[in-house]
Coordinates of C-alpha atoms in Angstrom, one line a residue:
M1 CA 39.2 47.1 11.8
S2 CA 41.4 49.2 9.6
A3 CA 43.2 50.4 12.9
F4 CA 44.4 47.1 14.1
T5 CA 45.1 48.3 17.5
G6 CA 44.2 46.1 20.8
S7 CA 42.0 43.0 21.2
A8 CA 38.4 42.2 21.0
R9 CA 38.5 42.6 24.6
D10 CA 40.4 45.6 24.6
T11 CA 37.7 47.1 21.8
A12 CA 34.9 46.0 24.0
S13 CA 36.5 48.3 26.9
V14 CA 36.8 51.5 24.7
P15 CA 33.9 54.0 25.7
G16 CA 31.0 54.7 23.5
A17 CA 28.9 52.7 21.3
G18 CA 31.3 52.1 18.4
G19 CA 33.5 50.0 20.5
D20 CA 30.7 47.9 21.8
L21 CA 29.3 47.6 18.5
L22 CA 32.5 46.2 17.1
A23 CA 33.1 43.8 20.0
A24 CA 29.4 42.6 19.7
L25 CA 29.7 42.0 15.9
L26 CA 32.9 40.0 16.2
D27 CA 31.7 37.7 19.1
G28 CA 28.4 37.3 17.6
M29 CA 29.8 36.0 14.2
D30 CA 29.1 32.3 13.1
A31 CA 32.6 32.2 11.6
A32 CA 35.7 32.0 13.6
L33 CA 37.6 35.7 13.1
C34 CA 41.1 36.5 14.0
A35 CA 43.1 39.7 12.4
L36 CA 46.9 40.3 12.2
D37 CA 48.6 43.4 11.7
A38 CA 51.2 44.2 9.1
G39 CA 53.6 42.6 11.2
G40 CA 51.6 39.3 12.0
T41 CA 50.7 39.8 15.2
V42 CA 47.2 38.7 16.4
T43 CA 45.0 41.9 17.1
H44 CA 41.6 40.3 16.9
W45 CA 40.1 36.7 18.1
N46 CA 36.8 36.3 18.5
R47 CA 34.3 33.7 20.8
E48 CA 34.1 31.3 17.8
A49 CA 37.6 31.1 17.3
E50 CA 38.2 30.3 20.7
R51 CA 35.3 27.5 20.8
I52 CA 37.0 25.9 17.6
L53 CA 40.7 26.1 19.0
G54 CA 40.1 26.6 22.7
W55 CA 42.4 29.6 22.9
P56 CA 40.7 32.7 24.6
A57 CA 41.2 35.9 23.3
A58 CA 43.4 37.1 26.3
E59 CA 46.1 34.2 25.4
A60 CA 45.6 35.2 21.5
V61 CA 45.8 39.0 21.3
G62 CA 49.3 40.1 21.1
R63 CA 51.1 37.0 20.1
R64 CA 53.1 37.2 16.6
G65 CA 52.1 34.5 14.2
F66 CA 51.0 31.0 15.5
D67 CA 54.3 29.3 16.5
G68 CA 54.2 27.7 20.0
W69 CA 50.6 27.7 20.5
A70 CA 48.0 27.6 17.4
A71 CA 50.4 25.7 15.1
R72 CA 53.0 23.2 15.1
S73 CA 56.8 24.9 14.8
A74 CA 57.3 22.9 11.7
D75 CA 54.0 24.5 10.0
A76 CA 53.9 28.0 12.0
E77 CA 56.1 30.1 9.6
E78 CA 54.2 28.5 6.4
T79 CA 50.7 29.2 7.9
L80 CA 51.8 32.9 8.7
A81 CA 53.3 33.4 5.4
R82 CA 50.1 32.2 3.4
L83 CA 47.8 34.2 5.8
M84 CA 49.9 37.3 5.3
G85 CA 50.4 37.0 1.5
A86 CA 46.7 38.3 1.4
M87 CA 48.2 41.7 2.0
R88 CA 49.9 41.7 -1.4
T89 CA 46.9 39.9 -3.4
P90 CA 43.8 41.3 -4.6
G91 CA 40.6 39.6 -3.4
R92 CA 40.1 36.8 -0.9
Q93 CA 42.7 33.9 -0.8
V94 CA 41.4 30.3 0.6
H95 CA 43.6 28.0 2.3
E96 CA 43.4 24.7 4.3
L97 CA 45.6 25.0 7.2
V98 CA 46.4 22.6 10.1
L99 CA 46.2 24.3 13.8
L100 CA 46.5 23.3 17.2
R101 CA 44.0 23.3 19.8
K102 CA 45.0 24.2 23.3
D103 CA 44.4 20.6 24.4
G104 CA 47.1 19.6 22.0
G105 CA 44.7 18.3 19.2
R106 CA 45.0 19.1 15.7
V107 CA 42.0 20.6 13.5
L108 CA 42.0 20.9 9.6
V109 CA 40.4 24.4 9.0
R110 CA 39.4 26.0 5.7
S111 CA 40.5 29.8 5.6
Q112 CA 39.4 32.9 3.8
S113 CA 41.7 35.9 4.2
A114 CA 41.9 39.3 2.9
G115 CA 44.1 42.2 3.1
V116 CA 43.1 45.4 4.9
R117 CA 44.4 49.0 4.3
G118 CA 44.9 51.8 6.5
A119 CA 43.6 55.5 6.0
D120 CA 46.9 56.2 3.9
G121 CA 46.0 53.1 1.8
R122 CA 49.0 51.1 2.6
P123 CA 48.6 47.4 3.8
A124 CA 47.5 47.3 7.5
G125 CA 47.2 43.8 8.1
V126 CA 44.8 40.7 7.1
Y127 CA 41.7 39.5 8.4
C128 CA 41.1 35.3 8.4
A129 CA 37.7 34.0 8.7
F130 CA 38.0 30.1 9.6
S131 CA 35.8 27.1 10.3
E132 CA 36.4 23.4 10.8
V133 CA 36.6 21.8 7.3
H134 CA 33.8 19.2 7.8
A135 CA 31.6 22.1 8.7
Q136 CA 32.1 23.9 5.5
I137 CA 31.8 20.7 3.6
D138 CA 28.5 19.8 5.0
L139 CA 27.4 23.5 4.0
E140 CA 29.0 23.0 0.4
R141 CA 27.1 19.9 0.3
S142 CA 23.7 21.4 1.2
I143 CA 24.2 24.0 -1.3
A144 CA 25.2 21.6 -4.0
L145 CA 22.1 19.5 -3.0
S146 CA 19.9 22.2 -3.4
E147 CA 21.3 23.5 -6.7
A148 CA 21.2 19.8 -8.1
L149 CA 17.6 19.3 -6.9
F150 CA 16.5 22.5 -8.8
D151 CA 18.6 21.9 -11.8
D152 CA 18.4 18.1 -13.2
A153 CA 16.9 16.1 -10.8
P154 CA 14.4 13.6 -12.0
W155 CA 11.8 14.5 -9.4
G156 CA 9.4 17.4 -9.2
V157 CA 10.7 19.8 -6.4
V158 CA 8.5 22.7 -5.5
L159 CA 9.4 24.8 -2.1
I160 CA 6.1 26.1 -0.6
D161 CA 6.3 29.0 1.8
A162 CA 4.2 29.4 4.9
D163 CA 1.3 30.9 3.0
L164 CA 1.1 27.7 0.9
R165 CA 2.5 29.7 -2.2
P166 CA 5.3 28.3 -4.5
A167 CA 8.4 30.0 -4.0
V168 CA 10.8 27.9 -5.8
V169 CA 10.2 25.6 -8.7
N170 CA 12.5 23.3 -10.3
G171 CA 12.4 22.5 -14.2
H172 CA 11.0 18.9 -13.6
A173 CA 8.0 20.2 -11.6
A174 CA 7.1 23.0 -14.1
R175 CA 7.0 20.3 -17.0
A176 CA 4.9 18.3 -15.0
I177 CA 2.5 21.1 -14.2
G178 CA 2.7 22.3 -17.7
T179 CA 3.7 25.9 -17.0
G180 CA 7.1 27.7 -16.7
R181 CA 9.1 27.9 -13.3
T182 CA 8.7 31.7 -12.7
T183 CA 5.0 31.5 -14.0
L184 CA 4.0 29.7 -10.5
L185 CA 5.7 31.8 -8.2
G186 CA 3.5 33.5 -5.6
R187 CA 0.2 32.1 -6.9
P188 CA -2.3 30.1 -5.0
L189 CA -2.2 26.2 -6.0
G190 CA -5.7 26.4 -7.0
D191 CA -4.8 28.3 -9.9
V192 CA -2.9 25.3 -11.5
V193 CA -4.7 22.6 -10.0
A194 CA -8.4 22.3 -10.5
Q195 CA -9.4 19.3 -8.7
G196 CA -7.2 17.7 -5.8
V197 CA -6.0 21.2 -4.3
E198 CA -7.9 20.5 -1.1
E199 CA -6.0 17.3 -0.6
L200 CA -2.7 18.8 -1.5
E201 CA -3.0 22.0 0.6
G202 CA -4.2 19.7 3.6
A203 CA -0.8 17.5 3.2
L204 CA 1.0 20.7 3.2
Q205 CA -0.9 22.0 6.3
H206 CA -0.3 18.9 8.1
V207 CA 3.8 18.9 7.6
L208 CA 3.8 23.0 8.6
A209 CA 1.7 22.2 12.0
E210 CA 2.9 18.9 12.9
G211 CA 6.4 19.0 11.9
G212 CA 6.8 15.1 11.3
P213 CA 6.3 14.7 7.5
P214 CA 3.8 11.8 6.6
A215 CA 4.7 8.8 4.7
P216 CA 4.9 9.3 0.7
A217 CA 1.4 9.4 -0.6
D218 CA -0.2 9.1 -4.2
L219 CA -2.2 12.5 -4.9
W220 CA -4.5 12.3 -7.8
V221 CA -5.2 15.9 -9.4
T222 CA -6.6 17.4 -12.2
L223 CA -4.5 20.3 -13.6
A224 CA -6.3 23.3 -14.7
A225 CA -7.0 23.5 -18.5
S226 CA -4.3 25.4 -20.5
P227 CA -4.9 27.0 -24.1
G228 CA -5.5 24.4 -26.7
A229 CA -5.5 21.4 -24.2
G230 CA -8.3 20.1 -22.0
E231 CA -8.0 19.5 -18.1
R232 CA -5.5 16.6 -17.4
R233 CA -5.7 14.1 -14.8
R234 CA -2.6 13.2 -13.2
C235 CA -1.1 11.0 -10.0
W236 CA 1.7 12.3 -8.3
R237 CA 3.7 10.3 -5.7
S238 CA 4.3 12.8 -3.3
G239 CA 6.8 13.5 -0.1
F240 CA 6.9 16.2 2.2
V241 CA 9.7 17.6 4.4
R242 CA 8.9 20.6 6.6
L243 CA 11.7 23.5 6.2
A244 CA 12.6 25.3 9.7
S245 CA 15.1 28.1 10.2
P246 CA 18.4 27.2 11.7
L247 CA 18.9 30.7 12.9
T248 CA 16.5 31.0 15.6
E249 CA 16.0 29.7 19.2
E250 CA 12.9 27.9 18.4
P251 CA 11.9 26.3 15.2
V252 CA 10.2 28.5 12.7
P253 CA 8.8 26.7 9.8
L254 CA 10.1 28.6 6.5
G255 CA 7.7 26.4 4.4
V256 CA 7.6 22.7 3.0
A257 CA 9.6 21.0 0.5
W258 CA 7.4 19.3 -2.0
L259 CA 9.0 16.2 -4.0
F260 CA 6.8 14.3 -6.3
Q261 CA 7.0 11.9 -9.3
D262 CA 4.2 11.6 -12.0
V263 CA 3.3 7.8 -11.8
T264 CA -0.2 8.3 -13.6
E265 CA 0.8 5.6 -16.2
E266 CA 1.8 3.2 -13.8
R267 CA -1.2 3.6 -11.5
L268 CA -3.7 3.4 -14.5
A269 CA -2.0 0.3 -15.7
A270 CA -2.1 -1.3 -12.3
R271 CA -5.9 -0.2 -12.2
E272 CA -6.5 -1.6 -15.4
A273 CA -4.9 -5.1 -14.6
D274 CA -7.0 -5.3 -11.4
R275 CA -10.0 -4.5 -13.4
T276 CA -9.3 -7.0 -16.1
R277 CA -8.7 -9.8 -13.4
F278 CA -11.8 -9.0 -11.7
R279 CA -13.8 -9.0 -14.9
W280 CA -12.4 -12.5 -16.3
N281 CA -13.0 -14.0 -12.8
Q282 CA -16.8 -12.7 -12.8
L283 CA -17.0 -14.3 -16.3
H284 CA -15.6 -17.5 -14.9
R285 CA -18.1 -17.4 -12.1
A286 CA -21.0 -16.6 -14.3
G287 CA -20.3 -19.3 -16.8
V288 CA -20.0 -21.9 -13.8
A289 CA -23.5 -20.6 -12.4
A290 CA -25.2 -20.3 -15.7
A291 CA -24.4 -23.9 -16.6
E292 CA -26.6 -25.2 -13.7
Y293 CA -29.7 -23.6 -15.2
A294 CA -32.0 -25.3 -18.0
D295 CA -34.1 -22.5 -18.7
P296 CA -32.3 -20.0 -21.4
A297 CA -33.7 -16.9 -19.7
E298 CA -32.5 -18.0 -16.5
A299 CA -29.1 -18.5 -17.4
V300 CA -28.8 -15.2 -19.4
A301 CA -30.1 -13.5 -16.1
V302 CA -27.4 -15.3 -14.1
L303 CA -24.7 -14.3 -16.9
L304 CA -26.2 -10.7 -16.6
D305 CA -26.0 -10.4 -12.9
F306 CA -22.3 -11.3 -12.5
A307 CA -21.3 -9.3 -15.7
L308 CA -22.8 -6.1 -14.2
A309 CA -20.7 -6.2 -10.7
G310 CA -18.4 -3.1 -11.1
F311 CA -19.1 -2.5 -14.8
A312 CA -22.8 -1.1 -15.2
D313 CA -26.0 -0.3 -13.2
H314 CA -28.5 -2.1 -15.5
G315 CA -28.3 -4.7 -18.0
L316 CA -31.0 -5.4 -20.8
V317 CA -31.3 -8.2 -23.3
D318 CA -33.8 -7.8 -26.4
R319 CA -34.3 -10.7 -28.5
V320 CA -35.0 -10.5 -32.1
A321 CA -38.8 -11.0 -32.9
G322 CA -38.9 -10.3 -36.7
A323 CA -37.5 -7.4 -39.0
R324 CA -36.4 -4.4 -37.1
R325 CA -38.2 -5.8 -33.8
L326 CA -36.8 -6.3 -30.5
T327 CA -38.8 -8.1 -27.5
R328 CA -37.4 -7.9 -24.0
A329 CA -36.0 -11.1 -22.8
V330 CA -34.2 -10.2 -19.5
A331 CA -33.7 -7.1 -17.3
S332 CA -31.0 -7.0 -14.6
P333 CA -31.2 -6.3 -11.8
A334 CA -34.6 -7.9 -11.3
G335 CA -37.3 -5.7 -10.2
A336 CA -35.5 -2.5 -11.1
P337 CA -37.3 0.2 -12.7
D338 CA -37.5 -0.1 -16.4
A339 CA -38.7 2.9 -17.6
D340 CA -41.6 2.2 -20.2
G341 CA -39.7 -0.9 -21.4
L342 CA -42.3 -3.6 -22.5
G343 CA -42.3 -7.3 -21.6
G344 CA -44.5 -10.0 -21.9
G345 CA -43.3 -10.7 -25.8
F346 CA -44.4 -7.1 -26.7
P347 CA -42.0 -5.4 -29.2
Q348 CA -39.9 -2.5 -27.7
R349 CA -40.9 1.1 -29.0
Y350 CA -37.4 1.7 -30.5
G351 CA -37.3 4.6 -33.0
P352 CA -35.3 3.8 -36.3
E353 CA -32.4 5.9 -34.9
H354 CA -32.3 3.8 -31.5
P355 CA -28.5 2.6 -30.3
A356 CA -29.9 -1.0 -30.1
L357 CA -31.3 -1.0 -33.5
Q358 CA -28.0 0.4 -34.8
A359 CA -25.8 -2.2 -33.0
W360 CA -28.3 -4.8 -34.6
D361 CA -27.7 -3.1 -38.0
R362 CA -23.8 -3.1 -37.7
A363 CA -23.5 -6.4 -35.9
G364 CA -21.4 -4.7 -33.4
S365 CA -21.3 -2.3 -30.6
V366 CA -22.4 1.4 -30.1
R367 CA -21.5 3.9 -27.4
V368 CA -23.8 6.8 -26.5
D369 CA -23.9 9.2 -23.7
A370 CA -26.7 11.7 -22.6
C371 CA -24.5 14.7 -24.3
R372 CA -23.6 12.6 -27.3
R373 CA -25.6 11.2 -30.3
A374 CA -25.1 7.6 -30.9
G375 CA -21.6 7.1 -32.5
G376 CA -20.4 4.8 -35.2
G377 CA -18.6 1.9 -33.3
G378 CA -17.7 4.1 -30.5
D379 CA -17.2 7.5 -29.1
G380 CA -20.1 9.2 -30.9
G381 CA -20.4 13.1 -31.6
G382 CA -22.6 16.1 -31.4
H383 CA -24.3 17.7 -28.5
V384 CA -28.0 16.8 -27.8
G385 CA -30.0 19.5 -26.0
G386 CA -32.3 18.9 -23.1
D387 CA -32.2 17.2 -20.0
A388 CA -30.8 13.9 -19.5
A389 CA -33.9 12.3 -18.3
V390 CA -35.7 13.4 -21.5
W391 CA -32.7 11.8 -23.4
A392 CA -33.1 8.6 -21.6
A393 CA -36.8 8.5 -21.7
E394 CA -36.7 9.1 -25.6
R395 CA -34.5 5.7 -25.7
H396 CA -37.0 3.9 -23.3
W397 CA -34.2 3.6 -20.6
P398 CA -34.4 4.3 -16.8
A399 CA -34.3 8.0 -16.1
D400 CA -31.3 8.1 -14.2
T401 CA -29.3 6.7 -17.2
A402 CA -26.2 8.7 -18.7
H403 CA -24.0 6.2 -20.5
A404 CA -25.4 3.4 -22.7
L405 CA -23.3 0.5 -24.6
C406 CA -25.4 -1.8 -27.0
T407 CA -23.8 -4.7 -28.5
A408 CA -25.2 -7.3 -31.0
L409 CA -25.9 -10.9 -29.7
R410 CA -24.5 -12.9 -32.5
S411 CA -24.8 -16.8 -32.6
R412 CA -24.4 -19.3 -35.4
G413 CA -23.7 -16.5 -38.1
R414 CA -26.8 -14.5 -37.1
T415 CA -27.8 -11.6 -35.0
V416 CA -30.1 -13.0 -32.1
G417 CA -30.6 -10.0 -30.3
V418 CA -29.1 -6.9 -28.5
L419 CA -27.2 -6.8 -25.3
T420 CA -27.6 -3.2 -23.6
F421 CA -25.2 -1.9 -20.4
L422 CA -26.6 1.4 -18.7
R423 CA -24.6 3.4 -16.3
T424 CA -25.8 6.3 -14.4
A425 CA -23.8 9.7 -14.2
A426 CA -21.8 8.5 -11.0
R427 CA -19.8 6.4 -13.5
G428 CA -18.0 7.4 -16.3
G429 CA -18.7 6.6 -19.9
F430 CA -17.9 3.1 -21.7
D431 CA -14.5 3.1 -23.2
R432 CA -13.1 0.9 -25.6
Q433 CA -11.8 -2.0 -23.4
D434 CA -15.5 -1.8 -21.8
A435 CA -16.5 -2.6 -25.1
L436 CA -14.3 -5.6 -25.6
Y437 CA -15.7 -6.8 -22.3
A438 CA -19.5 -6.4 -23.3
E439 CA -18.9 -8.1 -26.7
T440 CA -17.3 -11.2 -24.6
V441 CA -20.3 -10.9 -22.3
A442 CA -22.5 -10.8 -25.4
A443 CA -20.9 -13.8 -26.9
R444 CA -22.0 -16.1 -23.9
V445 CA -25.5 -14.7 -23.5
A446 CA -26.2 -15.4 -27.2
A447 CA -25.0 -18.9 -26.8
A448 CA -27.1 -19.2 -23.8
L449 CA -30.3 -17.7 -25.5
D450 CA -29.6 -19.6 -28.9
A451 CA -29.2 -22.8 -26.9
P452 CA -31.0 -25.8 -28.6
P453 CA -33.7 -27.1 -26.6
P454 CA -32.7 -30.3 -24.4
H455 CA -33.6 -33.5 -25.8

């Protein structure tokens, strides 16, 4: 373009690959392009300029300025002067210009113009690339949106490439995952997600294959342990958008934009509220049902059956039968294997450190797990070697027991027995909220067990 002689059509007619290449480059550009020589005469006009304004190269090339065709007479000289000023100013000049279409309509364009110098170093003219303002604004908005999402967005945003590896990670996402923004790039998702990675990758694969993003979904994941910290269980409310290249004839997926928010606290609070409502509803139903039984043992069995729902797998009620002696009163569910627990009024063969006896001594609750010793009022500590079945057998509990909660049965100022709830390994260990619920059940069981005989 430094020569500034001839039109784009003229250039295409020049023999040799150079002229063909220049014409192809000009006509293949996405932006409209025109060029003017040092006198202000149009020397080049590509197809995008023709598309925007309707003037073909044959009618544009060779005209001086824009008066009488591409600009109103009142604006033509100012428009030309602004463009030609780029010859005397270093760098690019950006202007917004009002031009005329061939059909008489006006269009607002944003132009970038720069001077061109000849072989002798003197100004030889200018070139001007322009596009409709609304298209430019759309592009700027898209760029601004991308920068905002990857700067201070209140959501985690991760761009996943077609190989399911993070390509871009914003600050919020990096903090949620617990790593640096660049640390994740190019790494498999399984390196940071210990559990739940298959569900996450399945969602990404669906979006890449089907195109239509599914509705936002809750994904529960366990993040891999980091130095000095254990694994973290998190719930991410996630949405997915497939990214496809706009520069190809057929849509080619570039990857997936994954947007998420950490909603762990909200989901745990909702789950706890649901669990609490269920448990207290069970207690109400249990009280109503137990009131229909005159036999204390039957009333206790009904209370225990209702309390086990969604809470534990086995329930045992041992009654005080003298100094440091407990006898089995009720076992639930009825007919379930009861290890070598003794019924018929025989004392249970509990060792001096048995959790049930500890709960009796403390007049409170004791929680233990197959991998822990009995703990004061709660979590326990210390590893216990050997098989879990052996651990359970030593305590005279069913062989599949993995977690236990023992709480004293208190009535009229004294301990009348011990209530034990047992869970298998399929459930998690008992927590403090579970202990509060067990103590509430124990109060009702103790009242039924210690009820005075009817007159």
